[in-house]
């Protein structure tokens, strides 16, 4: 903008570049009208460039936020589905445990199934609490050795109610060595 001070013009330009670095330019004592007109055109050109740069930056930020939001939604949908999976074996194990003809071995098996599935659900809930880290791009994968037999047992436990309800038979052979 231009300020009039004691017969002198002091135009001041403030520009914000897309890189968010402030550029301050002061031009002192513009004495004649031609110089003032040139300075005004220069100011308008800067304003136009800045407007375009800010619009491009805002569009980029909006696109990035939209992608992050979509990733979060996909994660939550997957997690919600995964949280439902342990419920079937828990329900099945609880039904067996409540049966009047339950054996001690069946009761122990039921307790083991419920314990494992509840631990699995607790890990999933921990993942749910980590959503904010995902949206900030600070997701950390925890790598650890696992027993293949334990993973297969958990998968079969999860699928067992469906297998039984359809009268299917599943045979799994896992090597004894780790």
mmCIF file with all atom_site columns, C-alpha atoms in Angstrom:
data_model
loop_
_atom_site.group_PDB
_atom_site.id
_atom_site.type_symbol
_atom_site.label_atom_id
_atom_site.label_alt_id
_atom_site.label_comp_id
_atom_site.label_asym_id
_atom_site.label_entity_id
_atom_site.label_seq_id
_atom_site.pdbx_PDB_ins_code
_atom_site.Cartn_x
_atom_site.Cartn_y
_atom_site.Cartn_z
_atom_site.occupancy
_atom_site.B_iso_or_equiv
_atom_site.pdbx_formal_charge
_atom_site.auth_seq_id
_atom_site.auth_comp_id
_atom_site.auth_asym_id
_atom_site.auth_atom_id
_atom_site.pdbx_PDB_model_num
ATOM 1   C CA . UNK A 1 1   ? 0.000   0.000   0.000   1.00 0.00 ? 1   UNK A CA 1
ATOM 2   C CA . UNK A 1 2   ? 1.107   3.565   -0.387  1.00 0.00 ? 2   UNK A CA 1
ATOM 3   C CA . UNK A 1 3   ? 1.461   6.008   2.450   1.00 0.00 ? 3   UNK A CA 1
ATOM 4   C CA . UNK A 1 4   ? 1.750   9.716   1.890   1.00 0.00 ? 4   UNK A CA 1
ATOM 5   C CA . UNK A 1 5   ? 4.304   11.328  4.188   1.00 0.00 ? 5   UNK A CA 1
ATOM 6   C CA . UNK A 1 6   ? 5.246   14.981  3.942   1.00 0.00 ? 6   UNK A CA 1
ATOM 7   C CA . UNK A 1 7   ? 5.144   15.112  0.126   1.00 0.00 ? 7   UNK A CA 1
ATOM 8   C CA . UNK A 1 8   ? 6.927   11.787  -0.300  1.00 0.00 ? 8   UNK A CA 1
ATOM 9   C CA . UNK A 1 9   ? 5.486   8.400   -1.184  1.00 0.00 ? 9   UNK A CA 1
ATOM 10  C CA . UNK A 1 10  ? 6.660   5.340   0.667   1.00 0.00 ? 10  UNK A CA 1
ATOM 11  C CA . UNK A 1 11  ? 5.237   2.208   -0.967  1.00 0.00 ? 11  UNK A CA 1
ATOM 12  C CA . UNK A 1 12  ? 5.622   -0.974  1.039   1.00 0.00 ? 12  UNK A CA 1
ATOM 13  C CA . UNK A 1 13  ? 5.271   -4.473  -0.449  1.00 0.00 ? 13  UNK A CA 1
ATOM 14  C CA . UNK A 1 14  ? 4.672   -7.566  1.609   1.00 0.00 ? 14  UNK A CA 1
ATOM 15  C CA . UNK A 1 15  ? 4.598   -10.874 -0.197  1.00 0.00 ? 15  UNK A CA 1
ATOM 16  C CA . UNK A 1 16  ? 4.045   -14.374 1.085   1.00 0.00 ? 16  UNK A CA 1
ATOM 17  C CA . UNK A 1 17  ? 5.625   -16.973 -1.139  1.00 0.00 ? 17  UNK A CA 1
ATOM 18  C CA . UNK A 1 18  ? 4.343   -20.560 -1.321  1.00 0.00 ? 18  UNK A CA 1
ATOM 19  C CA . UNK A 1 19  ? 7.410   -21.627 0.638   1.00 0.00 ? 19  UNK A CA 1
ATOM 20  C CA . UNK A 1 20  ? 6.089   -19.500 3.507   1.00 0.00 ? 20  UNK A CA 1
ATOM 21  C CA . UNK A 1 21  ? 9.116   -17.240 3.542   1.00 0.00 ? 21  UNK A CA 1
ATOM 22  C CA . UNK A 1 22  ? 8.209   -13.609 4.098   1.00 0.00 ? 22  UNK A CA 1
ATOM 23  C CA . UNK A 1 23  ? 9.699   -11.210 1.644   1.00 0.00 ? 23  UNK A CA 1
ATOM 24  C CA . UNK A 1 24  ? 9.637   -7.566  2.653   1.00 0.00 ? 24  UNK A CA 1
ATOM 25  C CA . UNK A 1 25  ? 10.514  -4.898  0.190   1.00 0.00 ? 25  UNK A CA 1
ATOM 26  C CA . UNK A 1 26  ? 10.461  -1.207  0.919   1.00 0.00 ? 26  UNK A CA 1
ATOM 27  C CA . UNK A 1 27  ? 10.851  1.448   -1.737  1.00 0.00 ? 27  UNK A CA 1
ATOM 28  C CA . UNK A 1 28  ? 11.545  4.944   -0.460  1.00 0.00 ? 28  UNK A CA 1
ATOM 29  C CA . UNK A 1 29  ? 10.810  8.322   -1.986  1.00 0.00 ? 29  UNK A CA 1
ATOM 30  C CA . UNK A 1 30  ? 9.062   7.854   -5.277  1.00 0.00 ? 30  UNK A CA 1
ATOM 31  C CA . UNK A 1 31  ? 9.201   11.359  -6.622  1.00 0.00 ? 31  UNK A CA 1
ATOM 32  C CA . UNK A 1 32  ? 7.391   11.310  -9.937  1.00 0.00 ? 32  UNK A CA 1
ATOM 33  C CA . UNK A 1 33  ? 4.113   9.935   -11.230 1.00 0.00 ? 33  UNK A CA 1
ATOM 34  C CA . UNK A 1 34  ? 5.695   7.611   -13.839 1.00 0.00 ? 34  UNK A CA 1
ATOM 35  C CA . UNK A 1 35  ? 7.738   5.896   -11.170 1.00 0.00 ? 35  UNK A CA 1
ATOM 36  C CA . UNK A 1 36  ? 4.637   5.617   -8.989  1.00 0.00 ? 36  UNK A CA 1
ATOM 37  C CA . UNK A 1 37  ? 2.648   4.034   -11.862 1.00 0.00 ? 37  UNK A CA 1
ATOM 38  C CA . UNK A 1 38  ? 5.468   1.557   -12.522 1.00 0.00 ? 38  UNK A CA 1
ATOM 39  C CA . UNK A 1 39  ? 5.571   0.690   -8.852  1.00 0.00 ? 39  UNK A CA 1
ATOM 40  C CA . UNK A 1 40  ? 1.791   0.166   -8.804  1.00 0.00 ? 40  UNK A CA 1
ATOM 41  C CA . UNK A 1 41  ? 1.990   -2.219  -11.806 1.00 0.00 ? 41  UNK A CA 1
ATOM 42  C CA . UNK A 1 42  ? 4.816   -4.072  -10.075 1.00 0.00 ? 42  UNK A CA 1
ATOM 43  C CA . UNK A 1 43  ? 2.697   -4.358  -6.920  1.00 0.00 ? 43  UNK A CA 1
ATOM 44  C CA . UNK A 1 44  ? -0.293  -5.686  -8.908  1.00 0.00 ? 44  UNK A CA 1
ATOM 45  C CA . UNK A 1 45  ? 1.936   -8.275  -10.615 1.00 0.00 ? 45  UNK A CA 1
ATOM 46  C CA . UNK A 1 46  ? 3.220   -9.431  -7.225  1.00 0.00 ? 46  UNK A CA 1
ATOM 47  C CA . UNK A 1 47  ? -0.333  -9.613  -5.875  1.00 0.00 ? 47  UNK A CA 1
ATOM 48  C CA . UNK A 1 48  ? -1.409  -11.746 -8.863  1.00 0.00 ? 48  UNK A CA 1
ATOM 49  C CA . UNK A 1 49  ? 1.595   -14.081 -8.506  1.00 0.00 ? 49  UNK A CA 1
ATOM 50  C CA . UNK A 1 50  ? 0.999   -14.436 -4.795  1.00 0.00 ? 50  UNK A CA 1
ATOM 51  C CA . UNK A 1 51  ? -2.681  -15.153 -5.274  1.00 0.00 ? 51  UNK A CA 1
ATOM 52  C CA . UNK A 1 52  ? -1.875  -17.905 -7.779  1.00 0.00 ? 52  UNK A CA 1
ATOM 53  C CA . UNK A 1 53  ? 0.869   -19.368 -5.567  1.00 0.00 ? 53  UNK A CA 1
ATOM 54  C CA . UNK A 1 54  ? -1.367  -19.384 -2.489  1.00 0.00 ? 54  UNK A CA 1
ATOM 55  C CA . UNK A 1 55  ? -4.220  -20.986 -4.452  1.00 0.00 ? 55  UNK A CA 1
ATOM 56  C CA . UNK A 1 56  ? -1.885  -23.721 -5.747  1.00 0.00 ? 56  UNK A CA 1
ATOM 57  C CA . UNK A 1 57  ? -0.519  -24.318 -2.248  1.00 0.00 ? 57  UNK A CA 1
ATOM 58  C CA . UNK A 1 58  ? -4.030  -24.491 -0.761  1.00 0.00 ? 58  UNK A CA 1
ATOM 59  C CA . UNK A 1 59  ? -5.095  -26.964 -3.453  1.00 0.00 ? 59  UNK A CA 1
ATOM 60  C CA . UNK A 1 60  ? -2.075  -29.149 -2.694  1.00 0.00 ? 60  UNK A CA 1
ATOM 61  C CA . UNK A 1 61  ? -2.788  -29.077 1.039   1.00 0.00 ? 61  UNK A CA 1
ATOM 62  C CA . UNK A 1 62  ? -6.453  -29.931 0.438   1.00 0.00 ? 62  UNK A CA 1
ATOM 63  C CA . UNK A 1 63  ? -5.472  -32.885 -1.778  1.00 0.00 ? 63  UNK A CA 1
ATOM 64  C CA . UNK A 1 64  ? -3.013  -34.161 0.843   1.00 0.00 ? 64  UNK A CA 1
ATOM 65  C CA . UNK A 1 65  ? -5.608  -33.870 3.613   1.00 0.00 ? 65  UNK A CA 1
ATOM 66  C CA . UNK A 1 66  ? -8.192  -35.682 1.506   1.00 0.00 ? 66  UNK A CA 1
ATOM 67  C CA . UNK A 1 67  ? -5.753  -38.568 0.897   1.00 0.00 ? 67  UNK A CA 1
ATOM 68  C CA . UNK A 1 68  ? -4.927  -38.792 4.608   1.00 0.00 ? 68  UNK A CA 1
ATOM 69  C CA . UNK A 1 69  ? -8.621  -38.794 5.483   1.00 0.00 ? 69  UNK A CA 1
ATOM 70  C CA . UNK A 1 70  ? -9.292  -41.593 2.967   1.00 0.00 ? 70  UNK A CA 1
ATOM 71  C CA . UNK A 1 71  ? -6.424  -43.666 4.407   1.00 0.00 ? 71  UNK A CA 1
ATOM 72  C CA . UNK A 1 72  ? -7.803  -43.181 7.912   1.00 0.00 ? 72  UNK A CA 1
ATOM 73  C CA . UNK A 1 73  ? -11.291 -44.260 6.771   1.00 0.00 ? 73  UNK A CA 1
ATOM 74  C CA . UNK A 1 74  ? -9.871  -47.381 5.097   1.00 0.00 ? 74  UNK A CA 1
ATOM 75  C CA . UNK A 1 75  ? -7.911  -48.218 8.229   1.00 0.00 ? 75  UNK A CA 1
ATOM 76  C CA . UNK A 1 76  ? -10.970 -47.806 10.463  1.00 0.00 ? 76  UNK A CA 1
ATOM 77  C CA . UNK A 1 77  ? -13.120 -49.960 8.174   1.00 0.00 ? 77  UNK A CA 1
ATOM 78  C CA . UNK A 1 78  ? -10.486 -52.721 8.169   1.00 0.00 ? 78  UNK A CA 1
ATOM 79  C CA . UNK A 1 79  ? -10.047 -52.489 11.913  1.00 0.00 ? 79  UNK A CA 1
ATOM 80  C CA . UNK A 1 80  ? -13.806 -52.647 12.538  1.00 0.00 ? 80  UNK A CA 1
ATOM 81  C CA . UNK A 1 81  ? -13.980 -55.798 10.413  1.00 0.00 ? 81  UNK A CA 1
ATOM 82  C CA . UNK A 1 82  ? -11.019 -57.320 12.255  1.00 0.00 ? 82  UNK A CA 1
ATOM 83  C CA . UNK A 1 83  ? -12.626 -56.523 15.630  1.00 0.00 ? 83  UNK A CA 1
ATOM 84  C CA . UNK A 1 84  ? -15.646 -58.630 14.672  1.00 0.00 ? 84  UNK A CA 1
ATOM 85  C CA . UNK A 1 85  ? -13.562 -61.717 13.773  1.00 0.00 ? 85  UNK A CA 1
ATOM 86  C CA . UNK A 1 86  ? -12.675 -62.767 17.366  1.00 0.00 ? 86  UNK A CA 1
ATOM 87  C CA . UNK A 1 87  ? -16.301 -62.605 18.470  1.00 0.00 ? 87  UNK A CA 1
ATOM 88  C CA . UNK A 1 88  ? -17.332 -65.865 16.760  1.00 0.00 ? 88  UNK A CA 1
ATOM 89  C CA . UNK A 1 89  ? -14.712 -68.069 18.489  1.00 0.00 ? 89  UNK A CA 1
ATOM 90  C CA . UNK A 1 90  ? -15.388 -66.309 21.827  1.00 0.00 ? 90  UNK A CA 1
ATOM 91  C CA . UNK A 1 91  ? -19.125 -66.944 21.448  1.00 0.00 ? 91  UNK A CA 1
ATOM 92  C CA . UNK A 1 92  ? -18.510 -70.569 20.470  1.00 0.00 ? 92  UNK A CA 1
ATOM 93  C CA . UNK A 1 93  ? -16.104 -71.148 23.382  1.00 0.00 ? 93  UNK A CA 1
ATOM 94  C CA . UNK A 1 94  ? -18.524 -69.521 25.840  1.00 0.00 ? 94  UNK A CA 1
ATOM 95  C CA . UNK A 1 95  ? -21.372 -71.731 24.574  1.00 0.00 ? 95  UNK A CA 1
ATOM 96  C CA . UNK A 1 96  ? -19.226 -74.855 25.038  1.00 0.00 ? 96  UNK A CA 1
ATOM 97  C CA . UNK A 1 97  ? -18.126 -73.727 28.522  1.00 0.00 ? 97  UNK A CA 1
ATOM 98  C CA . UNK A 1 98  ? -21.764 -73.267 29.595  1.00 0.00 ? 98  UNK A CA 1
ATOM 99  C CA . UNK A 1 99  ? -22.809 -76.691 28.340  1.00 0.00 ? 99  UNK A CA 1
ATOM 100 C CA . UNK A 1 100 ? -23.951 -79.025 31.149  1.00 0.00 ? 100 UNK A CA 1
ATOM 101 C CA . UNK A 1 101 ? -21.997 -81.927 29.642  1.00 0.00 ? 101 UNK A CA 1
ATOM 102 C CA . UNK A 1 102 ? -18.696 -80.023 29.245  1.00 0.00 ? 102 UNK A CA 1
ATOM 103 C CA . UNK A 1 103 ? -15.544 -81.987 30.047  1.00 0.00 ? 103 UNK A CA 1
ATOM 104 C CA . UNK A 1 104 ? -12.575 -80.529 31.881  1.00 0.00 ? 104 UNK A CA 1
ATOM 105 C CA . UNK A 1 105 ? -10.558 -80.590 28.619  1.00 0.00 ? 105 UNK A CA 1
ATOM 106 C CA . UNK A 1 106 ? -13.314 -78.727 26.747  1.00 0.00 ? 106 UNK A CA 1
ATOM 107 C CA . UNK A 1 107 ? -13.576 -76.191 29.549  1.00 0.00 ? 107 UNK A CA 1
ATOM 108 C CA . UNK A 1 108 ? -9.827  -75.583 29.465  1.00 0.00 ? 108 UNK A CA 1
ATOM 109 C CA . UNK A 1 109 ? -9.926  -75.285 25.665  1.00 0.00 ? 109 UNK A CA 1
ATOM 110 C CA . UNK A 1 110 ? -12.774 -72.741 25.947  1.00 0.00 ? 110 UNK A CA 1
ATOM 111 C CA . UNK A 1 111 ? -10.856 -70.636 28.446  1.00 0.00 ? 111 UNK A CA 1
ATOM 112 C CA . UNK A 1 112 ? -7.746  -70.744 26.250  1.00 0.00 ? 112 UNK A CA 1
ATOM 113 C CA . UNK A 1 113 ? -9.728  -69.676 23.162  1.00 0.00 ? 113 UNK A CA 1
ATOM 114 C CA . UNK A 1 114 ? -11.388 -66.805 25.002  1.00 0.00 ? 114 UNK A CA 1
ATOM 115 C CA . UNK A 1 115 ? -8.056  -65.659 26.459  1.00 0.00 ? 115 UNK A CA 1
ATOM 116 C CA . UNK A 1 116 ? -6.282  -65.710 23.084  1.00 0.00 ? 116 UNK A CA 1
ATOM 117 C CA . UNK A 1 117 ? -9.103  -63.934 21.272  1.00 0.00 ? 117 UNK A CA 1
ATOM 118 C CA . UNK A 1 118 ? -9.417  -61.263 23.972  1.00 0.00 ? 118 UNK A CA 1
ATOM 119 C CA . UNK A 1 119 ? -5.652  -60.630 23.719  1.00 0.00 ? 119 UNK A CA 1
ATOM 120 C CA . UNK A 1 120 ? -6.052  -60.326 19.940  1.00 0.00 ? 120 UNK A CA 1
ATOM 121 C CA . UNK A 1 121 ? -8.903  -57.830 20.392  1.00 0.00 ? 121 UNK A CA 1
ATOM 122 C CA . UNK A 1 122 ? -6.777  -55.835 22.862  1.00 0.00 ? 122 UNK A CA 1
ATOM 123 C CA . UNK A 1 123 ? -4.030  -55.540 20.216  1.00 0.00 ? 123 UNK A CA 1
ATOM 124 C CA . UNK A 1 124 ? -6.596  -54.381 17.668  1.00 0.00 ? 124 UNK A CA 1
ATOM 125 C CA . UNK A 1 125 ? -7.911  -51.777 20.084  1.00 0.00 ? 125 UNK A CA 1
ATOM 126 C CA . UNK A 1 126 ? -4.337  -50.573 20.644  1.00 0.00 ? 126 UNK A CA 1
ATOM 127 C CA . UNK A 1 127 ? -4.104  -50.175 16.871  1.00 0.00 ? 127 UNK A CA 1
ATOM 128 C CA . UNK A 1 128 ? -7.301  -48.151 16.927  1.00 0.00 ? 128 UNK A CA 1
ATOM 129 C CA . UNK A 1 129 ? -5.748  -45.832 19.491  1.00 0.00 ? 129 UNK A CA 1
ATOM 130 C CA . UNK A 1 130 ? -2.807  -45.380 17.115  1.00 0.00 ? 130 UNK A CA 1
ATOM 131 C CA . UNK A 1 131 ? -4.993  -43.812 14.406  1.00 0.00 ? 131 UNK A CA 1
ATOM 132 C CA . UNK A 1 132 ? -3.713  -40.355 15.283  1.00 0.00 ? 132 UNK A CA 1
ATOM 133 C CA . UNK A 1 133 ? -0.144  -41.536 14.660  1.00 0.00 ? 133 UNK A CA 1
ATOM 134 C CA . UNK A 1 134 ? -1.185  -42.831 11.248  1.00 0.00 ? 134 UNK A CA 1
ATOM 135 C CA . UNK A 1 135 ? -2.799  -39.537 10.272  1.00 0.00 ? 135 UNK A CA 1
ATOM 136 C CA . UNK A 1 136 ? 0.405   -37.751 11.303  1.00 0.00 ? 136 UNK A CA 1
ATOM 137 C CA . UNK A 1 137 ? 2.473   -40.170 9.217   1.00 0.00 ? 137 UNK A CA 1
ATOM 138 C CA . UNK A 1 138 ? 4.192   -41.669 12.265  1.00 0.00 ? 138 UNK A CA 1
ATOM 139 C CA . UNK A 1 139 ? 3.067   -45.269 11.910  1.00 0.00 ? 139 UNK A CA 1
ATOM 140 C CA . UNK A 1 140 ? 5.566   -47.704 13.362  1.00 0.00 ? 140 UNK A CA 1
ATOM 141 C CA . UNK A 1 141 ? 5.576   -51.382 12.442  1.00 0.00 ? 141 UNK A CA 1
ATOM 142 C CA . UNK A 1 142 ? 6.570   -53.740 15.230  1.00 0.00 ? 142 UNK A CA 1
ATOM 143 C CA . UNK A 1 143 ? 8.526   -56.636 13.799  1.00 0.00 ? 143 UNK A CA 1
ATOM 144 C CA . UNK A 1 144 ? 8.796   -59.761 15.945  1.00 0.00 ? 144 UNK A CA 1
ATOM 145 C CA . UNK A 1 145 ? 9.275   -63.488 15.392  1.00 0.00 ? 145 UNK A CA 1
ATOM 146 C CA . UNK A 1 146 ? 6.071   -65.520 15.620  1.00 0.00 ? 146 UNK A CA 1
ATOM 147 C CA . UNK A 1 147 ? 5.243   -69.212 15.777  1.00 0.00 ? 147 UNK A CA 1
ATOM 148 C CA . UNK A 1 148 ? 3.523   -70.278 12.547  1.00 0.00 ? 148 UNK A CA 1
ATOM 149 C CA . UNK A 1 149 ? 1.544   -72.958 14.421  1.00 0.00 ? 149 UNK A CA 1
ATOM 150 C CA . UNK A 1 150 ? 0.082   -70.323 16.780  1.00 0.00 ? 150 UNK A CA 1
ATOM 151 C CA . UNK A 1 151 ? -1.012  -68.158 13.846  1.00 0.00 ? 151 UNK A CA 1
ATOM 152 C CA . UNK A 1 152 ? -2.624  -71.131 12.109  1.00 0.00 ? 152 UNK A CA 1
ATOM 153 C CA . UNK A 1 153 ? -4.381  -72.157 15.346  1.00 0.00 ? 153 UNK A CA 1
ATOM 154 C CA . UNK A 1 154 ? -5.777  -68.626 15.778  1.00 0.00 ? 154 UNK A CA 1
ATOM 155 C CA . UNK A 1 155 ? -6.980  -68.558 12.154  1.00 0.00 ? 155 UNK A CA 1
ATOM 156 C CA . UNK A 1 156 ? -8.684  -71.943 12.535  1.00 0.00 ? 156 UNK A CA 1
ATOM 157 C CA . UNK A 1 157 ? -10.259 -70.821 15.834  1.00 0.00 ? 157 UNK A CA 1
ATOM 158 C CA . UNK A 1 158 ? -11.666 -67.766 14.110  1.00 0.00 ? 158 UNK A CA 1
ATOM 159 C CA . UNK A 1 159 ? -13.066 -69.828 11.235  1.00 0.00 ? 159 UNK A CA 1
ATOM 160 C CA . UNK A 1 160 ? -14.202 -72.838 13.336  1.00 0.00 ? 160 UNK A CA 1
ATOM 161 C CA . UNK A 1 161 ? -17.799 -71.642 13.994  1.00 0.00 ? 161 UNK A CA 1
ATOM 162 C CA . UNK A 1 162 ? -18.378 -71.119 10.267  1.00 0.00 ? 162 UNK A CA 1
ATOM 163 C CA . UNK A 1 163 ? -16.729 -74.454 9.387   1.00 0.00 ? 163 UNK A CA 1
ATOM 164 C CA . UNK A 1 164 ? -18.900 -76.277 11.948  1.00 0.00 ? 164 UNK A CA 1
ATOM 165 C CA . UNK A 1 165 ? -22.110 -74.483 10.936  1.00 0.00 ? 165 UNK A CA 1
ATOM 166 C CA . UNK A 1 166 ? -21.639 -75.679 7.353   1.00 0.00 ? 166 UNK A CA 1
ATOM 167 C CA . UNK A 1 167 ? -20.698 -79.204 8.451   1.00 0.00 ? 167 UNK A CA 1
ATOM 168 C CA . UNK A 1 168 ? -17.306 -78.915 6.775   1.00 0.00 ? 168 UNK A CA 1
ATOM 169 C CA . UNK A 1 169 ? -14.248 -80.782 7.887   1.00 0.00 ? 169 UNK A CA 1
ATOM 170 C CA . UNK A 1 170 ? -10.853 -79.041 8.102   1.00 0.00 ? 170 UNK A CA 1
ATOM 171 C CA . UNK A 1 171 ? -7.603  -80.928 8.560   1.00 0.00 ? 171 UNK A CA 1
ATOM 172 C CA . UNK A 1 172 ? -4.482  -78.943 9.321   1.00 0.00 ? 172 UNK A CA 1
ATOM 173 C CA . UNK A 1 173 ? -0.987  -80.416 9.505   1.00 0.00 ? 173 UNK A CA 1
ATOM 174 C CA . UNK A 1 174 ? 1.723   -78.201 10.910  1.00 0.00 ? 174 UNK A CA 1
ATOM 175 C CA . UNK A 1 175 ? 5.368   -79.273 11.207  1.00 0.00 ? 175 UNK A CA 1
ATOM 176 C CA . UNK A 1 176 ? 6.478   -79.744 14.825  1.00 0.00 ? 176 UNK A CA 1
ATOM 177 C CA . UNK A 1 177 ? 9.666   -77.704 14.400  1.00 0.00 ? 177 UNK A CA 1
ATOM 178 C CA . UNK A 1 178 ? 9.426   -73.921 14.572  1.00 0.00 ? 178 UNK A CA 1
#
